Every structure is written in structure tokens, then in C-alpha cells.
mmCIF file of C-alpha atoms in Angstrom:
data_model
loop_
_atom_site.group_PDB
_atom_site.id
_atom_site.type_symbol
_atom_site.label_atom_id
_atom_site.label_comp_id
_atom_site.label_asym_id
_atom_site.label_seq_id
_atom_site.Cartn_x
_atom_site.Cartn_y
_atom_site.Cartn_z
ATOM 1 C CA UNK A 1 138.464 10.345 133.990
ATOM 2 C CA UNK A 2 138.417 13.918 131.745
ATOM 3 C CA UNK A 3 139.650 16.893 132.429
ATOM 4 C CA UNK A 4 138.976 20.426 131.895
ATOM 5 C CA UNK A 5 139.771 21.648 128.633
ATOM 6 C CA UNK A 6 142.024 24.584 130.622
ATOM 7 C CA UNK A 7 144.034 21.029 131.856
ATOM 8 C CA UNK A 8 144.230 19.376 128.925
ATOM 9 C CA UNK A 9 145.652 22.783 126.979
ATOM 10 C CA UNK A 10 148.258 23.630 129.763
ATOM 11 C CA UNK A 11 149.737 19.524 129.854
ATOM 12 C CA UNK A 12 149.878 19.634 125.857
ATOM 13 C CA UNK A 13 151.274 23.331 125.548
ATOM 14 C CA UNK A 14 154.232 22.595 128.258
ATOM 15 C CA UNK A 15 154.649 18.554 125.969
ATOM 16 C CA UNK A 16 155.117 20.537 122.897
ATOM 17 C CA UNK A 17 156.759 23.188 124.058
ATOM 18 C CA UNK A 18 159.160 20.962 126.049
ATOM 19 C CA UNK A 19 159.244 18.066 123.288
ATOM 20 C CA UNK A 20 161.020 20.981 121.053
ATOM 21 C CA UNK A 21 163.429 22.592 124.067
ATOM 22 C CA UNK A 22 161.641 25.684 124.030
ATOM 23 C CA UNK A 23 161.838 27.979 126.954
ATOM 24 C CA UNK A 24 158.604 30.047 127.518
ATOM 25 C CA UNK A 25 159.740 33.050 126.503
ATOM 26 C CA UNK A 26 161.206 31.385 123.376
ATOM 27 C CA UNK A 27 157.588 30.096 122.400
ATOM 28 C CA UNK A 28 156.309 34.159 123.496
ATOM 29 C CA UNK A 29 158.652 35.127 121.230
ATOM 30 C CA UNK A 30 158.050 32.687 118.473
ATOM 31 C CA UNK A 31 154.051 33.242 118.742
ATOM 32 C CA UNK A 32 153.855 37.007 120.008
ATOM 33 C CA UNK A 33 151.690 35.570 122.914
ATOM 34 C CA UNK A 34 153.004 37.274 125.935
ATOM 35 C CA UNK A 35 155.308 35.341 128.768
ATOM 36 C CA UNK A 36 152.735 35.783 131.303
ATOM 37 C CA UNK A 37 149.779 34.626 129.350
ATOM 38 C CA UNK A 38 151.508 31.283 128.546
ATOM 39 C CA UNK A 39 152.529 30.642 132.000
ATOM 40 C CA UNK A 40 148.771 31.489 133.130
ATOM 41 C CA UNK A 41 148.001 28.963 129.866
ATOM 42 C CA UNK A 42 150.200 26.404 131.268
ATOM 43 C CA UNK A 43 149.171 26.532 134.977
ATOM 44 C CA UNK A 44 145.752 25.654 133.721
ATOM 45 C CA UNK A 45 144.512 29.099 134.253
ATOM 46 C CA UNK A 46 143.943 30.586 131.372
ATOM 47 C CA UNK A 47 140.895 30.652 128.474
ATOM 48 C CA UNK A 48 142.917 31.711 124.993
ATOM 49 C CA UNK A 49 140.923 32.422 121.989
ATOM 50 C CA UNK A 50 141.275 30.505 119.400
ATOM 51 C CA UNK A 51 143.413 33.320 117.477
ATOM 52 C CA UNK A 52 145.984 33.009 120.530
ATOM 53 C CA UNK A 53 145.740 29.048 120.205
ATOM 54 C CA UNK A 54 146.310 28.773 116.485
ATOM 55 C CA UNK A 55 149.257 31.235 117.168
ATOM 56 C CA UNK A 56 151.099 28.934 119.859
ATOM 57 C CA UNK A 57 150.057 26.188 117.223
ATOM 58 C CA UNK A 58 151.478 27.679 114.183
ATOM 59 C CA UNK A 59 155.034 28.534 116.323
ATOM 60 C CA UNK A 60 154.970 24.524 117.898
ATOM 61 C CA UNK A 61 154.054 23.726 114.148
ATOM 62 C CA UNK A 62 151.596 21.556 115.585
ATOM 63 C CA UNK A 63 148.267 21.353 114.552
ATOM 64 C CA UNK A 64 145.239 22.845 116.912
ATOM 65 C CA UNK A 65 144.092 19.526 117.401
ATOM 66 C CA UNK A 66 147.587 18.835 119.300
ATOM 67 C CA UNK A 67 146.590 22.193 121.969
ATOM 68 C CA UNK A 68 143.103 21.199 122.459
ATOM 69 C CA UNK A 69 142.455 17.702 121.993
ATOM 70 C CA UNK A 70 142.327 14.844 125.286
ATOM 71 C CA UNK A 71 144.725 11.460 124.177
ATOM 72 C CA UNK A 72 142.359 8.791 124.564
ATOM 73 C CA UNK A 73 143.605 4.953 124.031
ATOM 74 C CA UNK A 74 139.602 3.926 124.494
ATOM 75 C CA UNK A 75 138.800 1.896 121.224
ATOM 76 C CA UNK A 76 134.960 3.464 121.576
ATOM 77 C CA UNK A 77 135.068 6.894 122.648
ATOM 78 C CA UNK A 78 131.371 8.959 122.593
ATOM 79 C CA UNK A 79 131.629 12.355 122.914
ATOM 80 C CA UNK A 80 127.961 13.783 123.894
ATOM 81 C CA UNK A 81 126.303 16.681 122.457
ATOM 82 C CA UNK A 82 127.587 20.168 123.492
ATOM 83 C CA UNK A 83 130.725 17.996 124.630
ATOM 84 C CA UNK A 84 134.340 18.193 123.527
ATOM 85 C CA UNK A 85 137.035 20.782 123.535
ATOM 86 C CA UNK A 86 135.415 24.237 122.318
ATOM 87 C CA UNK A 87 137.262 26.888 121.441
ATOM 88 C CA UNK A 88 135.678 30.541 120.509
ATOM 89 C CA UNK A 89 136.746 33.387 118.552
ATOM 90 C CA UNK A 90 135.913 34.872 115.197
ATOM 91 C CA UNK A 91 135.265 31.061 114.735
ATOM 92 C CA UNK A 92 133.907 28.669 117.099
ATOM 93 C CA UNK A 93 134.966 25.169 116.748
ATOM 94 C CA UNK A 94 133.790 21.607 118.914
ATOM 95 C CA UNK A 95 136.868 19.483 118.666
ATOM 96 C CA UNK A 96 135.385 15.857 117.907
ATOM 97 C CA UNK A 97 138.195 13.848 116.596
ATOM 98 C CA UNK A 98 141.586 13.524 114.907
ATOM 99 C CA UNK A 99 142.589 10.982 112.262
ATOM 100 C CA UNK A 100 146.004 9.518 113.101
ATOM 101 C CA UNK A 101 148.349 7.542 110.589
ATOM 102 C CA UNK A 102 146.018 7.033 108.101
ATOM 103 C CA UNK A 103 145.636 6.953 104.264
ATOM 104 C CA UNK A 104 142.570 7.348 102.968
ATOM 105 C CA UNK A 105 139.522 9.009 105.528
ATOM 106 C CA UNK A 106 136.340 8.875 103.622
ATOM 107 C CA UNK A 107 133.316 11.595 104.649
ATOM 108 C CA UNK A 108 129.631 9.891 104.235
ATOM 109 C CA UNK A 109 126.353 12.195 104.935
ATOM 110 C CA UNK A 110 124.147 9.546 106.264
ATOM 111 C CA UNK A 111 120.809 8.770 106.689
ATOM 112 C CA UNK A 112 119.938 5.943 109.006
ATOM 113 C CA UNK A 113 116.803 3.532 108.401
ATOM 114 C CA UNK A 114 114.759 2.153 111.723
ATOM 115 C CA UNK A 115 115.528 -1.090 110.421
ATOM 116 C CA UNK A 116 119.415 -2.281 112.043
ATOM 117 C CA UNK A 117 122.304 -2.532 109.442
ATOM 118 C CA UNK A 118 124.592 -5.481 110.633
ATOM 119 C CA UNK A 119 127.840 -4.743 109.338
ATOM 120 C CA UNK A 120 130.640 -7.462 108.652
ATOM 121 C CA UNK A 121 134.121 -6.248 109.496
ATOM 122 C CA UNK A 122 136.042 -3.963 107.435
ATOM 123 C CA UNK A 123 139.758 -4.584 107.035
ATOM 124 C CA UNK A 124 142.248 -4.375 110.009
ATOM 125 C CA UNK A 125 142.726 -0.987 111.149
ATOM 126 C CA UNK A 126 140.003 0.769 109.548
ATOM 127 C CA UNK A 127 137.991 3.215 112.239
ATOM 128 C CA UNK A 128 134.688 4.727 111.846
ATOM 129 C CA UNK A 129 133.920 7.777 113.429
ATOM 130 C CA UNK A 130 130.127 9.563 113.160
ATOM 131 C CA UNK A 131 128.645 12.632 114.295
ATOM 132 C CA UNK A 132 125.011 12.152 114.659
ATOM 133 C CA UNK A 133 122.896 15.754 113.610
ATOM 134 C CA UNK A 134 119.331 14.684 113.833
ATOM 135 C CA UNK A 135 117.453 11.915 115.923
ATOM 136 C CA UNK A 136 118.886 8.631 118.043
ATOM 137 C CA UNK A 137 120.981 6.037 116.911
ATOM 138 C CA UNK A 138 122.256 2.703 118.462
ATOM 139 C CA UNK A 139 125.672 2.331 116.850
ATOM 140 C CA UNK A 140 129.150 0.706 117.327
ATOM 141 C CA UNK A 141 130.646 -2.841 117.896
ATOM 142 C CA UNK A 142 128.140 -5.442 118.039
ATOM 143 C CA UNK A 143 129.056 -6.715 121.091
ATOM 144 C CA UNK A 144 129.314 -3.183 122.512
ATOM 145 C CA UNK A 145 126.778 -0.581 120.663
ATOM 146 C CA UNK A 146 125.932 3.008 122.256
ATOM 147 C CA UNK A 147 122.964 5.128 122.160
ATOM 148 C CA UNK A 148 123.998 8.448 120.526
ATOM 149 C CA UNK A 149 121.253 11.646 120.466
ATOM 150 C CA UNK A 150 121.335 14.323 117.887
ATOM 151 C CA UNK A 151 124.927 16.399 118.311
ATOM 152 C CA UNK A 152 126.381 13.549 119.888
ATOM 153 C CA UNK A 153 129.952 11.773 118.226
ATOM 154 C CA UNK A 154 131.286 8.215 118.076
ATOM 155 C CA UNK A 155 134.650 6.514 117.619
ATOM 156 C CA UNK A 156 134.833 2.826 117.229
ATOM 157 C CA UNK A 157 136.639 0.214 115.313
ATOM 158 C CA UNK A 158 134.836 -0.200 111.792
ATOM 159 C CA UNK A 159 137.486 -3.953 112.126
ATOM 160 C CA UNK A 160 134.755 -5.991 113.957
ATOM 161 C CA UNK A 161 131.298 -6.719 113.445
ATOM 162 C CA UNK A 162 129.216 -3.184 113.890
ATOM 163 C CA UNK A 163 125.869 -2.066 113.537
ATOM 164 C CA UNK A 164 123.917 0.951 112.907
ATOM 165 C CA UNK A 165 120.019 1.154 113.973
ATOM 166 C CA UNK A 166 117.914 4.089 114.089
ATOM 167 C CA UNK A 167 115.675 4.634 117.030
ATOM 168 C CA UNK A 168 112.484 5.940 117.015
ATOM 169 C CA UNK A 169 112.404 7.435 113.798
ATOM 170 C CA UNK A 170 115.243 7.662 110.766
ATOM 171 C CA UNK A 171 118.194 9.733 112.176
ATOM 172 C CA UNK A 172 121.112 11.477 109.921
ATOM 173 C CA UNK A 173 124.791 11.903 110.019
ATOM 174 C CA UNK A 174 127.918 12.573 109.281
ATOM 175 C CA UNK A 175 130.607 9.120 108.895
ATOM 176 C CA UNK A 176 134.437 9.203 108.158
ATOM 177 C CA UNK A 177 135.894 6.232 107.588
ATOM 178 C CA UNK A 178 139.488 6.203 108.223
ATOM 179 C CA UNK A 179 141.657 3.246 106.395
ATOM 180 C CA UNK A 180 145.648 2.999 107.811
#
């Protein structure tokens, strides 16, 4: 089940806020966001701009990742085009992941051949996580592959036998793989 991004900001604002014993208007006077904009915020009613989200960020000392992003315990998670947590401002950002506990995340640009790549396991704990910016793509656990279109984005354990097939064409991308 997801929820709406105004949801998902107002339960991880009043976590962080609370997980540091912060009154509200502590954190309104630690960020310069007003009392009555972080109460709206944490009722689920409000839509901050990403300047007022990096500012209750930077006063949690969280990341923005921490405000925006849905906990997921899913070991494939797909994330379709125009999907994920959006924020807007001067910059506009598409939340598609966050790399967790790890030591070494290595960034691939990919292109993807119609003929299927069987890949063996990598070591325990590794995760592989794409973002797929032109064509289709079957992709994931072998036992367990999705269909991703052009802007949609993929997290599955890279641990277990995967695969990677383009569909209908070659198709191109963007792959981190994330070692613990």
C-alpha cells in the first residue's frame, strides 16, 4: 500500500523531529520554517518546496532523502515512470532510491543488448538498482524479473541469479551497484 507523498513527509518530519525531542516550535526555530507551516506539514496538509524541505532537513541533520522518501522492506521495489517522491523548487528532484550501510556504490551508464544477460550472483549483500532512460527492459531476479519502460526504476538483490534483456529494441540506463 503507498501513500501520498504529503503522508509520507508529515510521519517522517514528526519521527525525526520526535526521535531528537524536539518540540515544533523548537524545529521552527531551528529551521526558520514557521510553527504553523510545520504543523500543516505534519498533519499531512501541506506541499513545502524543496527550499523549506532541505531547511527542516539541514536543522534534523537528516538528509532529504529521510523527509521524502517511503521505508520499503520489499527486496524488488519498481518505481514507474513519473513515479516517486517529487519535490519542486529552483530544483526539481524524483526521489528514486537511497543507499543504506554500504561501502562502495558503483554508477554504470548502460546499454542493454536484445539478447538476455544471465547473471550469476554477486556476493551477499550487494543490491543493484537501475533507472531505465530509453526503451523496455525485462530485469531483476531470475525467478522474479519485471518489465520496466523508459523513466521507470528498479531495486533488487544483485545476490541471486539476475538477468537483464532488452525488449523490442536495445534500451539504456543508468546501474548502481551497491556492495555492504
Amino acid at each position: 500500500m503507498s501513500s501520498t507523498p504529503a503522508v509520507t513527509i508529515a510521519a517522517n518530519l514528526r519521527a525525526l523531529r520526535e526521535k531528537q525531542g524536539l518540540s515544533v516550535a523548537a524545529l521552527a526555530d531551528r529551521s526558520g520554517i514557521a510553527r504553523a507551516t510545520l504543523t500543516k506539514l505534519e498533519a499531512g496538509r501541506g506541499n513545502p518546496t524543496i527550499d523549506t524541505l532541505y531547511a527542516l532537513a539541514d536543522a534534523l541533520g537528516s538528509a532529504l532523502g529521510d523527509l521524502i522518501g517511503a521505508r520499503t522492506t520489499a527486496p524488488v521495489e519498481v518505481i514507474r515512470a513519473g513515479g516517486g517522491t517529487k519535490v519542486r523548487g529552483a530544483v526539481s528532484a524524483r526521489l528514486l532510491d537511497r543507499v543504506h550501510g554500504h561501502r562502495l556504490a558503483e554508477l554504470y551508464d548502460v546499454d542493454f543488448a536484445t539478447t538476455a544477460r544471465h547473471a550469476d550472483p554477486h556476493p551477499a549483500g550487494v543490491v543493484e538498482s537501475l533507472l531505465l532512460t530509453e526503451g523496455r527492459l525485462r530485469v531483476g531476479p531470475a525467478d522474479a524479473p519485471v518489465e520496466l519502460s523508459a523513466g521507470d526504476f528498479v531495486r533488487f538483490p544483485g545476490d541471486v541469479p539476475h538477468l537483464y534483456e532488452a525488449l523490442g529494441g536495445p534500451a539504456h540506463g543508468v546501474l548502481v551497484v551497491s556492495h555492504p
